[in-house]
Amino acid sequence: MSKRTNTAVWMEKHQRWQIKVQKDGIRKAFYSSKPGRTGQREANAKADAWLDNNILPTSVRTSVLLNEFLEGIELRSSLSNYKKEKYLVDSFIIPVIGTKKATNITEQDLQDIINKAYNRPGKEPLSKKTLSELKSTIVSFAKFLRRKKIISLFYDDLTIPAGAKTKTKRVLQPKDLIKLFANDTVTYRNKEVFDDYIYAYRFAILTGLRPGELIGLKPEDIHGISIYVQRAINIHGEITTGKNQNAVRKIDLTPLAYEVLQSQLDLYPDAEYIFNIQSQSTYRHRWQKFCESNDIMYISLYEMRHTFVSIAKQLPEGLVKPIVGHSKTMDTFGVYGHIIDGDSEQTNKQLNDIFTSLLTLKNTKIG
């Protein structure tokens, strides 16, 4: 039996007692949110039990294990992913099973987490995507409990409510695309001034790049008429290799996209990053302001990507997947393709001709 030589300390920021101990090269932390010396003794007792038997006491609350689960995610993943997982745990999992003893959790408890997240009194039901992310977190936690030999739960039968809806996405229609490529000014302090993010907006539409990928582009990523997407800057300013293993890719630019890229390089020839964008937050704010100034229907930065795929759906799906960084099994057009008014008249199979046709439609009527 290993002996504990330290004692739990109060963590003011997290409002809980914490003690870290080590056994056989493995370091673990134990907690108690009870105030006063009662909580300190409880945290110490959990540590002693692990040192003695290498298992957690059966009375440990699930909330304690969920905090440990999150700490592991924080250590091995990005800040963006950690914050998403923490939101799901704090908002939907802890309220349902946080006070239960870990050994008393059942498969029905896991399903109840999803059901209660969907049926929220006085609130809109979560989207199908968010519920799927919640299910993934629940499964990961169940695996975590099994690895710790606390309890084995079967999660294969977890289901998303049949009524869960996919969040509606919007795309720019031709009349707004024409405005985007015809105007380059924004109203600032009651004056029309040049918007130096204009080429970023246009490039996003012409390439289908994710916002973080566009912001992360550097001059050295340009090779002839191609760009190599090999990094992304997320909403927290972290530099990553992208959303998934397909995110790193080569994109051959259309003449329109190449022209926009050259205009941007002329604008900031010495910038470290091609589009010289401070953050995704700044990018989003500037795009919203541009839409307001030019009477363009506002869509999110990610919906620019949906716009690209909706326009490009006249091409074979196999040609579009490598451009947007999707796997072979991803339903690219099913997920990202939306109705573009007048696209049935676009017969040319070349992406550049499709954009050119859309941008030269003078009297396009949008319903």
Short mmCIF file of C-alpha atoms in Angstrom, two decimals:
data_model
loop_
_atom_site.label_atom_id
_atom_site.label_comp_id
_atom_site.label_asym_id
_atom_site.label_seq_id
_atom_site.Cartn_x
_atom_site.Cartn_y
_atom_site.Cartn_z
CA MET A 1 0.00 0.00 0.00
CA SER A 2 1.31 3.47 -0.94
CA LYS A 3 1.11 6.16 1.70
CA ARG A 4 -0.20 9.64 1.08
CA THR A 5 2.21 12.37 2.16
CA ASN A 6 0.11 15.40 1.22
CA THR A 7 -3.41 16.64 1.85
CA ALA A 8 -6.21 18.14 -0.22
CA VAL A 9 -6.12 21.88 -0.85
CA TRP A 10 -9.01 24.24 -1.56
CA MET A 11 -9.17 25.46 -5.20
CA GLU A 12 -10.90 28.82 -4.98
CA LYS A 13 -11.40 29.13 -8.75
CA HIS A 14 -13.23 25.81 -9.04
CA GLN A 15 -14.78 25.91 -5.54
CA ARG A 16 -13.64 22.42 -4.61
CA TRP A 17 -10.98 20.48 -2.73
CA GLN A 18 -8.25 18.81 -4.78
CA ILE A 19 -5.49 16.36 -4.02
CA LYS A 20 -3.03 14.77 -6.45
CA VAL A 21 -1.30 11.50 -5.64
CA GLN A 22 0.92 9.08 -7.51
CA LYS A 23 1.18 5.30 -7.60
CA ASP A 24 3.29 3.10 -9.88
CA GLY A 25 4.13 6.08 -12.08
CA ILE A 26 0.47 7.03 -12.50
CA ARG A 27 -0.68 10.40 -11.17
CA LYS A 28 -4.33 11.04 -10.36
CA ALA A 29 -6.37 13.86 -8.89
CA PHE A 30 -9.33 13.52 -6.53
CA TYR A 31 -11.92 16.13 -5.60
CA SER A 32 -14.71 17.12 -3.26
CA SER A 33 -17.03 20.08 -3.62
CA LYS A 34 -18.20 19.87 0.00
CA PRO A 35 -17.21 22.97 2.00
CA GLY A 36 -14.98 22.92 5.04
CA ARG A 37 -12.93 20.09 6.47
CA THR A 38 -15.62 17.57 5.53
CA GLY A 39 -14.77 18.07 1.87
CA GLN A 40 -11.05 17.92 2.55
CA ARG A 41 -11.45 14.61 4.36
CA GLU A 42 -13.60 13.24 1.55
CA ALA A 43 -11.03 14.12 -1.12
CA ASN A 44 -8.26 12.60 1.01
CA ALA A 45 -10.33 9.45 1.52
CA LYS A 46 -10.79 9.02 -2.22
CA ALA A 47 -7.05 9.34 -2.74
CA ASP A 48 -6.31 6.86 0.07
CA ALA A 49 -8.75 4.35 -1.38
CA TRP A 50 -7.09 4.52 -4.77
CA LEU A 51 -3.62 4.21 -3.27
CA ASP A 52 -4.78 1.19 -1.30
CA ASN A 53 -6.91 -0.70 -3.82
CA ASN A 54 -6.30 1.04 -7.14
CA ILE A 55 -10.05 1.57 -7.48
CA LEU A 56 -12.31 4.46 -6.65
CA PRO A 57 -14.67 4.11 -3.70
CA THR A 58 -18.15 3.02 -4.72
CA SER A 59 -19.62 6.15 -3.17
CA VAL A 60 -17.88 8.54 -5.57
CA ARG A 61 -20.31 10.86 -7.32
CA THR A 62 -20.44 10.93 -11.10
CA SER A 63 -19.73 14.67 -11.15
CA VAL A 64 -16.27 13.97 -9.72
CA LEU A 65 -15.54 11.52 -12.52
CA LEU A 66 -16.94 13.87 -15.14
CA ASN A 67 -14.47 16.53 -14.00
CA GLU A 68 -11.64 14.02 -14.30
CA PHE A 69 -12.96 13.04 -17.74
CA LEU A 70 -12.85 16.69 -18.83
CA GLU A 71 -9.34 17.14 -17.48
CA GLY A 72 -8.21 14.33 -19.74
CA ILE A 73 -9.84 15.99 -22.75
CA GLU A 74 -8.20 19.30 -21.86
CA LEU A 75 -4.76 17.65 -21.82
CA ARG A 76 -5.03 15.87 -25.15
CA SER A 77 -7.18 18.11 -27.35
CA SER A 78 -7.52 21.69 -28.52
CA LEU A 79 -9.03 24.44 -26.38
CA SER A 80 -11.91 24.70 -28.83
CA ASN A 81 -12.80 21.02 -28.48
CA TYR A 82 -12.38 21.12 -24.71
CA LYS A 83 -14.78 24.05 -24.37
CA LYS A 84 -17.35 22.28 -26.53
CA GLU A 85 -17.10 19.11 -24.44
CA LYS A 86 -17.25 21.07 -21.19
CA TYR A 87 -20.37 22.87 -22.37
CA LEU A 88 -22.08 19.58 -23.14
CA VAL A 89 -21.04 18.02 -19.81
CA ASP A 90 -21.97 21.04 -17.68
CA SER A 91 -25.23 21.84 -19.46
CA PHE A 92 -26.72 18.42 -20.14
CA ILE A 93 -24.88 15.54 -18.46
CA ILE A 94 -24.18 16.77 -14.92
CA PRO A 95 -27.78 17.96 -14.33
CA VAL A 96 -29.05 14.42 -15.02
CA ILE A 97 -26.44 12.09 -13.50
CA GLY A 98 -24.00 14.34 -11.66
CA THR A 99 -25.29 13.54 -8.17
CA LYS A 100 -25.67 9.80 -8.77
CA LYS A 101 -23.11 7.31 -7.55
CA ALA A 102 -21.04 6.24 -10.53
CA THR A 103 -21.70 2.57 -9.86
CA ASN A 104 -25.46 3.18 -10.02
CA ILE A 105 -25.56 4.65 -13.53
CA THR A 106 -27.72 2.70 -15.96
CA GLU A 107 -28.11 2.64 -19.72
CA GLN A 108 -31.48 4.37 -19.25
CA ASP A 109 -29.71 7.22 -17.44
CA LEU A 110 -27.56 7.73 -20.54
CA GLN A 111 -30.63 7.81 -22.77
CA ASP A 112 -32.35 10.19 -20.35
CA ILE A 113 -29.53 12.69 -20.87
CA ILE A 114 -30.35 12.85 -24.57
CA ASN A 115 -34.11 12.85 -24.04
CA LYS A 116 -34.00 15.71 -21.53
CA ALA A 117 -31.64 17.72 -23.72
CA TYR A 118 -34.17 17.39 -26.53
CA ASN A 119 -37.25 18.11 -24.42
CA ARG A 120 -36.29 21.34 -22.67
CA PRO A 121 -39.31 23.17 -21.19
CA GLY A 122 -39.52 26.70 -22.50
CA LYS A 123 -36.55 26.27 -24.84
CA GLU A 124 -36.01 25.24 -28.42
CA PRO A 125 -35.05 21.58 -28.86
CA LEU A 126 -31.39 21.01 -29.62
CA SER A 127 -30.56 20.42 -33.26
CA LYS A 128 -29.86 16.93 -34.54
CA LYS A 129 -26.17 17.83 -34.90
CA THR A 130 -25.84 19.02 -31.29
CA LEU A 131 -27.68 15.95 -30.01
CA SER A 132 -25.30 13.76 -32.01
CA GLU A 133 -22.34 15.57 -30.45
CA LEU A 134 -23.88 15.05 -27.01
CA LYS A 135 -24.33 11.34 -27.74
CA SER A 136 -20.66 11.11 -28.75
CA THR A 137 -19.61 12.72 -25.45
CA ILE A 138 -21.81 10.31 -23.47
CA VAL A 139 -20.26 7.33 -25.26
CA SER A 140 -16.75 8.65 -24.58
CA PHE A 141 -17.58 9.03 -20.88
CA ALA A 142 -19.01 5.49 -20.75
CA LYS A 143 -15.75 4.19 -22.24
CA PHE A 144 -13.86 6.25 -19.66
CA LEU A 145 -15.79 4.55 -16.84
CA ARG A 146 -15.10 1.13 -18.33
CA ARG A 147 -11.36 1.83 -18.62
CA LYS A 148 -11.30 2.81 -14.96
CA LYS A 149 -13.07 -0.46 -14.16
CA ILE A 150 -15.84 1.40 -12.35
CA ILE A 151 -18.82 0.15 -14.36
CA SER A 152 -19.47 -1.27 -17.82
CA LEU A 153 -22.33 0.34 -19.71
CA PHE A 154 -23.85 -0.66 -23.04
CA TYR A 155 -24.36 2.38 -25.25
CA ASP A 156 -25.03 0.85 -28.68
CA ASP A 157 -28.78 1.40 -28.29
CA LEU A 158 -28.56 5.14 -27.56
CA THR A 159 -30.83 6.96 -29.97
CA ILE A 160 -31.47 10.51 -31.13
CA PRO A 161 -35.19 11.48 -30.98
CA ALA A 162 -36.86 11.01 -34.35
CA GLY A 163 -38.18 14.57 -34.26
CA ALA A 164 -34.72 16.15 -33.99
CA LYS A 165 -34.28 18.60 -36.84
CA THR A 166 -31.23 19.58 -38.83
CA LYS A 167 -30.53 23.28 -38.46
CA THR A 168 -31.55 25.15 -41.59
CA LYS A 169 -28.62 26.52 -43.56
CA ARG A 170 -28.76 29.46 -45.92
CA VAL A 171 -26.76 30.28 -49.04
CA LEU A 172 -26.21 33.44 -51.05
CA GLN A 173 -28.50 33.72 -54.04
CA PRO A 174 -27.25 35.09 -57.40
CA LYS A 175 -28.46 38.66 -56.81
CA ASP A 176 -26.38 38.82 -53.62
CA LEU A 177 -23.39 37.16 -55.27
CA ILE A 178 -23.50 39.85 -57.94
CA LYS A 179 -23.46 42.57 -55.27
CA LEU A 180 -20.55 40.86 -53.49
CA PHE A 181 -18.42 40.86 -56.63
CA ALA A 182 -19.56 44.29 -57.85
CA ASN A 183 -19.11 46.28 -54.62
CA ASP A 184 -16.00 46.69 -52.48
CA THR A 185 -17.02 49.41 -50.03
CA VAL A 186 -18.59 49.48 -46.61
CA THR A 187 -20.27 52.28 -44.67
CA TYR A 188 -18.03 53.45 -41.85
CA ARG A 189 -18.94 56.52 -39.80
CA ASN A 190 -21.44 57.56 -42.48
CA LYS A 191 -18.82 57.35 -45.23
CA GLU A 192 -18.25 54.80 -47.98
CA VAL A 193 -14.76 53.33 -47.54
CA PHE A 194 -12.90 50.43 -49.14
CA ASP A 195 -13.35 47.13 -47.26
CA ASP A 196 -9.94 45.51 -47.10
CA TYR A 197 -11.57 42.16 -46.27
CA ILE A 198 -13.43 42.13 -49.60
CA TYR A 199 -11.11 39.62 -51.23
CA ALA A 200 -11.45 37.28 -48.25
CA TYR A 201 -15.25 37.23 -48.66
CA ARG A 202 -14.95 36.53 -52.38
CA PHE A 203 -12.21 33.91 -51.98
CA ALA A 204 -14.28 32.05 -49.39
CA ILE A 205 -17.21 31.83 -51.81
CA LEU A 206 -14.99 30.79 -54.74
CA THR A 207 -13.08 28.05 -52.90
CA GLY A 208 -15.32 26.72 -50.12
CA LEU A 209 -12.55 27.12 -47.55
CA ARG A 210 -13.51 26.90 -43.89
CA PRO A 211 -13.10 30.26 -42.08
CA GLY A 212 -10.12 29.05 -40.06
CA GLU A 213 -8.44 27.64 -43.17
CA LEU A 214 -8.78 30.92 -45.03
CA ILE A 215 -7.39 32.92 -42.11
CA GLY A 216 -4.45 30.48 -41.79
CA LEU A 217 -3.26 30.75 -45.40
CA LYS A 218 0.28 32.05 -45.85
CA PRO A 219 2.08 33.24 -49.03
CA GLU A 220 4.29 30.13 -48.96
CA ASP A 221 1.15 28.00 -49.37
CA ILE A 222 0.78 29.29 -52.94
CA HIS A 223 2.33 27.07 -55.62
CA GLY A 224 1.60 28.34 -59.10
CA ILE A 225 -2.15 28.35 -59.58
CA SER A 226 -2.66 26.08 -56.57
CA ILE A 227 -2.83 26.55 -52.81
CA TYR A 228 -1.93 24.00 -50.16
CA VAL A 229 -4.28 24.05 -47.19
CA GLN A 230 -2.19 22.81 -44.27
CA ARG A 231 -3.25 24.83 -41.25
CA ALA A 232 -6.26 26.52 -39.70
CA ILE A 233 -6.65 29.16 -36.99
CA ASN A 234 -9.66 28.43 -34.80
CA ILE A 235 -11.91 30.83 -32.87
CA HIS A 236 -9.46 30.76 -29.94
CA GLY A 237 -6.50 31.76 -32.10
CA GLU A 238 -4.96 28.28 -31.97
CA ILE A 239 -3.10 27.02 -35.04
CA THR A 240 -4.22 23.50 -35.96
CA THR A 241 -3.90 21.16 -38.93
CA GLY A 242 -7.59 21.48 -39.62
CA LYS A 243 -10.89 19.83 -38.78
CA ASN A 244 -9.99 16.30 -39.85
CA GLN A 245 -7.49 14.17 -41.76
CA ASN A 246 -8.94 15.34 -45.08
CA ALA A 247 -8.45 19.02 -44.22
CA VAL A 248 -4.83 19.09 -45.44
CA ARG A 249 -5.18 19.27 -49.20
CA LYS A 250 -4.22 20.92 -52.47
CA ILE A 251 -6.70 23.14 -54.29
CA ASP A 252 -6.25 24.14 -57.93
CA LEU A 253 -7.70 27.63 -58.24
CA THR A 254 -10.13 28.72 -60.92
CA PRO A 255 -9.15 31.84 -62.88
CA LEU A 256 -11.65 33.86 -60.84
CA ALA A 257 -10.24 32.64 -57.53
CA TYR A 258 -6.65 33.18 -58.71
CA GLU A 259 -7.50 36.75 -59.74
CA VAL A 260 -9.00 37.46 -56.31
CA LEU A 261 -5.93 35.97 -54.63
CA GLN A 262 -3.59 38.19 -56.63
CA SER A 263 -5.62 41.26 -55.72
CA GLN A 264 -5.24 40.37 -52.05
CA LEU A 265 -1.48 39.86 -52.39
CA ASP A 266 -1.20 43.30 -54.02
CA LEU A 267 -3.14 44.76 -51.09
CA TYR A 268 -0.85 43.33 -48.38
CA PRO A 269 2.33 42.08 -50.10
CA ASP A 270 4.36 41.73 -46.89
CA ALA A 271 1.75 40.24 -44.54
CA GLU A 272 2.55 36.97 -42.74
CA TYR A 273 -0.93 35.65 -43.50
CA ILE A 274 -2.42 36.25 -46.93
CA PHE A 275 -5.71 37.78 -45.81
CA ASN A 276 -4.31 39.61 -42.78
CA ILE A 277 -7.39 38.85 -40.66
CA GLN A 278 -7.05 39.39 -36.92
CA SER A 279 -9.50 36.71 -35.76
CA GLN A 280 -12.62 34.81 -36.73
CA SER A 281 -14.60 37.19 -34.53
CA THR A 282 -13.28 40.22 -36.42
CA TYR A 283 -13.87 38.48 -39.75
CA ARG A 284 -17.47 37.71 -38.82
CA HIS A 285 -18.15 41.25 -37.61
CA ARG A 286 -16.67 42.80 -40.74
CA TRP A 287 -18.64 40.48 -43.03
CA GLN A 288 -21.88 41.34 -41.22
CA LYS A 289 -21.15 45.04 -41.63
CA PHE A 290 -20.43 44.57 -45.33
CA CYS A 291 -23.75 42.78 -45.82
CA GLU A 292 -25.64 45.54 -44.04
CA SER A 293 -23.93 48.25 -46.10
CA ASN A 294 -24.61 46.54 -49.43
CA ASP A 295 -28.10 45.13 -48.81
CA ILE A 296 -26.88 41.52 -48.94
CA MET A 297 -28.65 38.75 -47.03
CA TYR A 298 -26.33 37.92 -44.13
CA ILE A 299 -25.15 34.32 -43.88
CA SER A 300 -22.61 32.92 -41.46
CA LEU A 301 -18.97 32.47 -42.41
CA TYR A 302 -19.50 28.72 -42.58
CA GLU A 303 -22.55 29.19 -44.80
CA MET A 304 -20.20 30.72 -47.37
CA ARG A 305 -18.86 27.18 -47.66
CA HIS A 306 -22.40 25.90 -48.13
CA THR A 307 -22.83 28.48 -50.89
CA PHE A 308 -19.77 27.18 -52.72
CA VAL A 309 -20.92 23.55 -52.56
CA SER A 310 -24.44 24.51 -53.62
CA ILE A 311 -23.03 26.19 -56.71
CA ALA A 312 -20.52 23.42 -57.37
CA LYS A 313 -23.11 20.64 -57.17
CA GLN A 314 -23.38 20.75 -60.94
CA LEU A 315 -19.97 19.08 -60.94
CA PRO A 316 -19.49 15.38 -60.14
CA GLU A 317 -19.38 14.93 -56.36
CA GLY A 318 -16.05 13.12 -56.63
CA LEU A 319 -14.43 16.30 -57.98
CA VAL A 320 -15.86 18.51 -55.23
CA LYS A 321 -14.86 16.36 -52.23
CA PRO A 322 -11.08 16.99 -52.52
CA ILE A 323 -11.66 20.73 -52.85
CA VAL A 324 -13.68 21.06 -49.64
CA GLY A 325 -11.73 18.41 -47.71
CA HIS A 326 -14.41 15.76 -47.33
CA SER A 327 -13.91 12.01 -46.99
CA LYS A 328 -15.12 9.58 -49.65
CA THR A 329 -18.06 8.58 -47.45
CA MET A 330 -19.21 12.13 -46.65
CA ASP A 331 -22.53 13.09 -48.25
CA THR A 332 -21.14 16.39 -49.50
CA PHE A 333 -24.12 17.51 -51.53
CA GLY A 334 -26.65 16.08 -49.08
CA VAL A 335 -25.16 18.03 -46.17
CA TYR A 336 -23.91 21.15 -47.93
CA GLY A 337 -25.97 21.41 -51.08
CA HIS A 338 -28.91 23.81 -50.99
CA ILE A 339 -31.17 25.28 -53.62
CA ILE A 340 -29.64 28.01 -55.79
CA ASP A 341 -32.29 29.80 -57.80
CA GLY A 342 -31.68 29.46 -61.54
CA ASP A 343 -28.99 26.79 -61.21
CA SER A 344 -30.95 24.42 -63.44
CA GLU A 345 -29.99 26.74 -66.31
CA GLN A 346 -26.30 26.37 -65.53
CA THR A 347 -25.13 23.57 -67.81
CA ASN A 348 -21.41 24.13 -68.02
CA LYS A 349 -19.47 21.54 -66.05
CA GLN A 350 -16.55 23.83 -65.28
CA LEU A 351 -16.69 25.58 -61.91
CA ASN A 352 -15.27 28.84 -63.21
CA ASP A 353 -17.91 29.04 -65.92
CA ILE A 354 -20.62 28.38 -63.36
CA PHE A 355 -19.48 31.29 -61.21
CA THR A 356 -19.04 33.51 -64.25
CA SER A 357 -22.55 32.74 -65.37
CA LEU A 358 -24.00 33.50 -61.94
CA LEU A 359 -22.08 36.75 -61.61
CA THR A 360 -23.24 38.01 -65.00
CA LEU A 361 -26.94 37.36 -64.42
CA LYS A 362 -28.32 40.89 -64.65
CA ASN A 363 -32.00 40.38 -63.91
CA THR A 364 -32.07 37.36 -61.63
CA LYS A 365 -35.33 37.24 -59.70
CA ILE A 366 -35.10 35.75 -56.23
CA GLY A 367 -38.26 34.33 -54.72
#
